[in-house]
Each structure stands twice: as structure tokens, then as C-alpha cells.
């Protein structure tokens, strides 16, 4: 049954609905079963209004929901006994009805450059990684949305592991709670990039619910302007995102300048081709002064030629855009190489000369193999497997040139 579920998920690039059907059976394992028993609600999965409704249903005052939410998100307290502004009677009663699941830190490594990688264990024993990248210039948390990924991009280790399961909204928001607690940033501003493991638009409902939970004034009050959603470009998901009241910044993983080249690198391109993605981007509602970031992983001799650069300029015409070049993080099993600095610089120059704002993503956390988009853990086991890589994130070298009146 499980294998069948996985196969269905791997073939399904767009279908959030099919996915919602499969997720229940794919992650009810181990202690998750206990904590998800119908008698106990996991507060980590609830928006404030949902918590208030459940409290009211059980005869408590709804405003206690806001107090509980504050404890969890603002103070990192998940023990009801320590929620001292609740009555003793309520504190004693809450564990009969609720749990608060929080990803557990199983390893915590800090790189020489300050990048910090946490391996987190979820309620069912699956593992994910979340990364803290300081001073980029802001503090940034790189968060996963799935265990593994179904998209199968040829240069990505996460893609190699296939999809194990979606993360729940509570698990996505939980990474931010844990990172903010571990770094002492619960009451400080930080950015969130959905650039860890997984394709956020392939787990649309849970990703957006997590953003609503994090945005709540009773929680961390994170503005959508501080969140960047990076996607391979699933067009129905993009269209849905365009109608969201809480809209994060958008980053599109483009990586190629012709349909054939992109299909070879990014398999979902067969279903949602480059042309359709760019057309959707042209219509995408952007706030004043905001732009779509186009990420472009550079692969030596594959997509890094001057012709590619010139084609990229043409493709982006009419889109308020900036380009983030990511020289490949090579890894065993990835059949591509990282281009030389000369090739990267030549590509940058062509874009900059044509007034495209372009930055090159800098290596961060190389010594601890911490890089968003290059995270891989062994599905189903508690062991971290072949994690590879290095770099990423960080503002890198920026070539700010006036955008082309877009
Ligand atoms: N699935 C989403 C978000 C996670 S991947 C997406 O693809 O956008 C985040 C970023 O890491 C993407 O731009 C992805 O292309 C990049 N990435 C993946 N593997 C990489 C590698 N080996 N070297 C450099 N960047 C990589
Ligand atoms: Fe998935 Fe993004 Fe990796 Fe592609 S690059 S396989 S979409 S995580």
C-alpha cells in the first residue's frame, strides 16, 4: 500500500487534491499514532481560530486559545504546566484534550561562517533538516516543506530521494519555532525561505496554513514580506498563490532557457513548460517595488553559455524580475559540475550589461554540509543519509543594476 502511495505521489506533479488523500495513510506510524488519536488534538496543527473553537466546544473560554498560542510561539513554551497565566484547573485539564508536537532537535552543527544546521525528528520518526543562515544581511531560516521531493530535478539530492511524505502545517511552522528558539530570535525579526527539502506548491494547503499560523498576531507575527517561497513552477499552484491574501515573495527555479534543456533538468517542465510559467509570472500580481526572483542553478557546459545568458534576458522581458545565479553544489551521484568563476562572471556580465539585477549565491556552511535545496535524509529510517553539499543562501555578490523599466 505504502509503495503504491509513493508511486502515485511521485507521478503527480500538480495534484494537491490527490495528495491530500494520500498523506493520511503515509505518515501514521510510531508515536504519531498516539499523538494523533482522535481524543487528542495537536495544537501545533491549529490556527488560533481553530484552537478557540475547540476550547469553546469543551466549555473553556476561547481567549485562552490566544494565551496558549502566545506561550508556544512567542516564548517557546510547550508544557501546559508552565503557562502561568492560565488557571491551575485549566492547565491540569488541557493535557486530557491536547498535545503540542514540536520537531525534536537530534543534531545541531554550526559552520565556521555561522551557518547552523539542525536535524529535526518528527513525531513519526522521519527526519528533516532546517538551516539558519545569519547576516545575509538579515537572519534567515531555510525551511523544508516535504520529506524528500517528487520533482526529480537532475542536479538535486533531495530530488534523488523521491517523495517520502508531505510535512504538515504544524511541522513546517514547527521548524521555525525550533529555529527561532535555538537561535534566540523568538522576539527578533528574521526571514524565512521555503528552500529546504521539498516543493512547497506540491504541498500547497499545509504550506499556506503554516504561513497563516506564523503570521498570526498571537504567534510570531511574521509578515509575508519576510517569507520567500521557492518553486519549480507548478502553474496551478502559482495561479492559486496569485489569489492568496497572505502572499509571500516568489522565487521561480528556472535553470534553463529552452524547453528541451529545462525538460532534461527539471522533469515537471513536460507538464508545466517554461513558456507557461513565464506567462503566469507576467500576470502575477506583485506589490509595489517587489519583483520575482528567478533562480538559476549553473551547470558547467550545460546551461551556462553566453547564448543561455542572452536567451535568459529575452525570456524575462516584461517581468519585474531579478536573477539569482547558483553555481552548482556538486555531489556524488549528481552528473553535473560546477562552472568556473570565469564562466559565472561572464554570465553575470551579460545579464548586468542588459540591466538585469543579478546576484550570485555564495557558499554557506560548506564545512557542515548545510545548504538549502541540497538536503537529503534517508526516508523511513532515523538515520541521516548521504547529505551532500555545501553552499547556498546568502546574498552573495550582488550586481544591482536598474531594472528595465519593468
Ligand atoms: N523545490 C523548490 C524549493 C527547494 S530547492 C525549488 O526547487 O525551488 C531550493 C533551491 O535549491 C532551488 O532553486 C534549487 O534549484 C536549488 N538547488 C537544488 N539542488 C542544488 C544543487 N545541487 N546546487 C545548487 N542549488 C541547488
Ligand atoms: Fe525538488 Fe526543488 Fe530539488 Fe527540484 S530542486 S527536486 S523541486 S527540492
PDB file of N, CA, C and O and ligand atoms in Angstrom, residues 155-156 194-196 198-200 230-232 253 255 295 297 326-329 361 372-374 391-392, ligand 1:
ATOM      1  N   UNK A 155      19.884  17.720 -10.756  1.00  0.00           N
ATOM      2  CA  UNK A 155      21.070  18.210 -10.052  1.00  0.00           C
ATOM      3  C   UNK A 155      20.850  18.270  -8.540  1.00  0.00           C
ATOM      4  O   UNK A 155      21.701  18.780  -7.817  1.00  0.00           O
ATOM      5  N   UNK A 156      19.712  17.753  -8.066  1.00  0.00           N
ATOM      6  CA  UNK A 156      19.321  17.980  -6.674  1.00  0.00           C
ATOM      7  C   UNK A 156      19.275  16.669  -5.889  1.00  0.00           C
ATOM      8  O   UNK A 156      18.591  15.726  -6.286  1.00  0.00           O
ATOM      9  N   UNK A 194      11.452  29.199   1.910  1.00  0.00           N
ATOM     10  CA  UNK A 194      10.981  27.813   1.751  1.00  0.00           C
ATOM     11  C   UNK A 194      11.843  27.193   0.656  1.00  0.00           C
ATOM     12  O   UNK A 194      11.432  27.053  -0.495  1.00  0.00           O
ATOM     13  N   UNK A 195      13.085  26.896   1.030  1.00  0.00           N
ATOM     14  CA  UNK A 195      14.076  26.397   0.079  1.00  0.00           C
ATOM     15  C   UNK A 195      14.782  25.172   0.628  1.00  0.00           C
ATOM     16  O   UNK A 195      15.854  24.802   0.175  1.00  0.00           O
ATOM     17  N   UNK A 196      14.196  24.567   1.648  1.00  0.00           N
ATOM     18  CA  UNK A 196      14.765  23.337   2.178  1.00  0.00           C
ATOM     19  C   UNK A 196      14.314  22.163   1.330  1.00  0.00           C
ATOM     20  O   UNK A 196      14.173  22.266   0.114  1.00  0.00           O
ATOM     21  N   UNK A 198      11.921  19.685  -0.495  1.00  0.00           N
ATOM     22  CA  UNK A 198      10.538  19.627  -0.953  1.00  0.00           C
ATOM     23  C   UNK A 198      10.114  20.771  -1.851  1.00  0.00           C
ATOM     24  O   UNK A 198      10.788  21.795  -1.968  1.00  0.00           O
ATOM     25  N   UNK A 199       8.975  20.572  -2.494  1.00  0.00           N
ATOM     26  CA  UNK A 199       8.400  21.554  -3.403  1.00  0.00           C
ATOM     27  C   UNK A 199       7.138  22.131  -2.732  1.00  0.00           C
ATOM     28  O   UNK A 199       6.121  21.441  -2.610  1.00  0.00           O
ATOM     29  N   UNK A 200       7.221  23.385  -2.278  1.00  0.00           N
ATOM     30  CA  UNK A 200       6.107  23.923  -1.484  1.00  0.00           C
ATOM     31  C   UNK A 200       4.756  23.916  -2.203  1.00  0.00           C
ATOM     32  O   UNK A 200       3.724  23.694  -1.568  1.00  0.00           O
ATOM     33  N   UNK A 230      10.052  29.343  -2.765  1.00  0.00           N
ATOM     34  CA  UNK A 230      10.787  28.966  -3.973  1.00  0.00           C
ATOM     35  C   UNK A 230      10.110  27.746  -4.593  1.00  0.00           C
ATOM     36  O   UNK A 230       9.876  26.748  -3.912  1.00  0.00           O
ATOM     37  N   UNK A 231       9.816  27.854  -5.880  1.00  0.00           N
ATOM     38  CA  UNK A 231       9.086  26.764  -6.536  1.00  0.00           C
ATOM     39  C   UNK A 231       9.659  26.463  -7.908  1.00  0.00           C
ATOM     40  O   UNK A 231      10.178  27.334  -8.601  1.00  0.00           O
ATOM     41  N   UNK A 232       9.446  25.230  -8.295  1.00  0.00           N
ATOM     42  CA  UNK A 232       9.879  24.772  -9.595  1.00  0.00           C
ATOM     43  C   UNK A 232       8.877  25.266 -10.679  1.00  0.00           C
ATOM     44  O   UNK A 232       9.148  25.155 -11.860  1.00  0.00           O
ATOM     45  N   UNK A 253      12.369  28.628  -9.724  1.00  0.00           N
ATOM     46  CA  UNK A 253      13.579  27.883 -10.096  1.00  0.00           C
ATOM     47  C   UNK A 253      13.528  27.625 -11.598  1.00  0.00           C
ATOM     48  O   UNK A 253      12.861  26.702 -12.058  1.00  0.00           O
ATOM     49  N   UNK A 255      16.397  27.720 -14.212  1.00  0.00           N
ATOM     50  CA  UNK A 255      17.513  26.807 -14.523  1.00  0.00           C
ATOM     51  C   UNK A 255      17.789  26.514 -15.993  1.00  0.00           C
ATOM     52  O   UNK A 255      18.734  25.780 -16.309  1.00  0.00           O
ATOM     53  N   UNK A 295      15.658  31.849  -9.930  1.00  0.00           N
ATOM     54  CA  UNK A 295      16.856  31.112  -9.519  1.00  0.00           C
ATOM     55  C   UNK A 295      17.347  30.305 -10.713  1.00  0.00           C
ATOM     56  O   UNK A 295      16.550  29.757 -11.489  1.00  0.00           O
ATOM     57  N   UNK A 297      20.338  27.520 -11.339  1.00  0.00           N
ATOM     58  CA  UNK A 297      21.482  26.703 -10.951  1.00  0.00           C
ATOM     59  C   UNK A 297      22.390  26.581 -12.164  1.00  0.00           C
ATOM     60  O   UNK A 297      21.949  26.173 -13.249  1.00  0.00           O
ATOM     61  N   UNK A 326      23.027  30.331  -9.047  1.00  0.00           N
ATOM     62  CA  UNK A 326      23.507  29.412  -8.002  1.00  0.00           C
ATOM     63  C   UNK A 326      24.479  28.430  -8.653  1.00  0.00           C
ATOM     64  O   UNK A 326      24.055  27.450  -9.260  1.00  0.00           O
ATOM     65  N   UNK A 327      25.798  28.725  -8.568  1.00  0.00           N
ATOM     66  CA  UNK A 327      26.741  27.734  -9.122  1.00  0.00           C
ATOM     67  C   UNK A 327      26.495  26.389  -8.412  1.00  0.00           C
ATOM     68  O   UNK A 327      26.350  26.347  -7.187  1.00  0.00           O
ATOM     69  N   UNK A 328      26.418  25.337  -9.187  1.00  0.00           N
ATOM     70  CA  UNK A 328      26.049  24.022  -8.640  1.00  0.00           C
ATOM     71  C   UNK A 328      26.890  23.631  -7.435  1.00  0.00           C
ATOM     72  O   UNK A 328      28.106  23.826  -7.400  1.00  0.00           O
ATOM     73  N   UNK A 329      26.228  23.022  -6.458  1.00  0.00           N
ATOM     74  CA  UNK A 329      26.945  22.303  -5.398  1.00  0.00           C
ATOM     75  C   UNK A 329      27.092  20.886  -5.884  1.00  0.00           C
ATOM     76  O   UNK A 329      26.123  20.128  -5.871  1.00  0.00           O
ATOM     77  N   UNK A 361      24.719  33.382  -5.663  1.00  0.00           N
ATOM     78  CA  UNK A 361      24.562  32.854  -4.317  1.00  0.00           C
ATOM     79  C   UNK A 361      25.901  32.336  -3.809  1.00  0.00           C
ATOM     80  O   UNK A 361      26.593  31.602  -4.514  1.00  0.00           O
ATOM     81  N   UNK A 372      20.399  24.849   1.708  1.00  0.00           N
ATOM     82  CA  UNK A 372      19.011  24.700   1.298  1.00  0.00           C
ATOM     83  C   UNK A 372      18.971  24.133  -0.110  1.00  0.00           C
ATOM     84  O   UNK A 372      19.794  24.486  -0.946  1.00  0.00           O
ATOM     85  N   UNK A 373      18.028  23.270  -0.358  1.00  0.00           N
ATOM     86  CA  UNK A 373      17.867  22.725  -1.702  1.00  0.00           C
ATOM     87  C   UNK A 373      18.787  21.549  -1.940  1.00  0.00           C
ATOM     88  O   UNK A 373      18.719  20.930  -2.993  1.00  0.00           O
ATOM     89  N   UNK A 374      19.640  21.214  -0.989  1.00  0.00           N
ATOM     90  CA  UNK A 374      20.569  20.116  -1.179  1.00  0.00           C
ATOM     91  C   UNK A 374      20.508  19.178   0.006  1.00  0.00           C
ATOM     92  O   UNK A 374      21.481  18.534   0.344  1.00  0.00           O
ATOM     93  N   UNK A 391      27.217  24.963  -0.028  1.00  0.00           N
ATOM     94  CA  UNK A 391      26.843  26.359  -0.167  1.00  0.00           C
ATOM     95  C   UNK A 391      25.446  26.854   0.063  1.00  0.00           C
ATOM     96  O   UNK A 391      24.708  26.301   0.809  1.00  0.00           O
ATOM     97  N   UNK A 392      25.188  27.734  -0.534  1.00  0.00           N
ATOM     98  CA  UNK A 392      23.944  28.383  -0.723  1.00  0.00           C
ATOM     99  C   UNK A 392      23.641  29.599   0.093  1.00  0.00           C
ATOM    100  O   UNK A 392      24.431  30.069   0.873  1.00  0.00           O
TER     101      UNK A 392
HETATM  102  N1  LIG B   1      11.639  22.805  -4.573  1.00  0.00           N
HETATM  103  C1  LIG B   1      11.837  24.191  -4.540  1.00  0.00           C
HETATM  104  C2  LIG B   1      12.494  24.678  -3.265  1.00  0.00           C
HETATM  105  C3  LIG B   1      13.613  23.828  -2.724  1.00  0.00           C
HETATM  106  S1  LIG B   1      15.046  23.754  -3.713  1.00  0.00           S
HETATM  107  C4  LIG B   1      12.606  24.663  -5.761  1.00  0.00           C
HETATM  108  O1  LIG B   1      13.117  23.839  -6.493  1.00  0.00           O
HETATM  109  O2  LIG B   1      12.631  25.866  -5.982  1.00  0.00           O
HETATM  110  C5  LIG B   1      15.771  25.345  -3.378  1.00  0.00           C
HETATM  111  C6  LIG B   1      16.794  25.783  -4.407  1.00  0.00           C
HETATM  112  O3  LIG B   1      17.977  24.965  -4.335  1.00  0.00           O
HETATM  113  C7  LIG B   1      16.270  25.658  -5.821  1.00  0.00           C
HETATM  114  O4  LIG B   1      16.485  26.830  -6.565  1.00  0.00           O
HETATM  115  C8  LIG B   1      17.096  24.526  -6.352  1.00  0.00           C
HETATM  116  O5  LIG B   1      17.196  24.574  -7.725  1.00  0.00           O
HETATM  117  C9  LIG B   1      18.412  24.695  -5.632  1.00  0.00           C
HETATM  118  N2  LIG B   1      19.267  23.513  -5.720  1.00  0.00           N
HETATM  119  C10 LIG B   1      18.902  22.222  -5.714  1.00  0.00           C
HETATM  120  N3  LIG B   1      19.972  21.424  -5.868  1.00  0.00           N
HETATM  121  C11 LIG B   1      21.049  22.223  -5.986  1.00  0.00           C
HETATM  122  C12 LIG B   1      22.461  21.994  -6.170  1.00  0.00           C
HETATM  123  N4  LIG B   1      22.973  20.771  -6.275  1.00  0.00           N
HETATM  124  N5  LIG B   1      23.276  23.048  -6.243  1.00  0.00           N
HETATM  125  C13 LIG B   1      22.774  24.299  -6.127  1.00  0.00           C
HETATM  126  N6  LIG B   1      21.477  24.569  -5.953  1.00  0.00           N
HETATM  127  C14 LIG B   1      20.613  23.555  -5.886  1.00  0.00           C
END
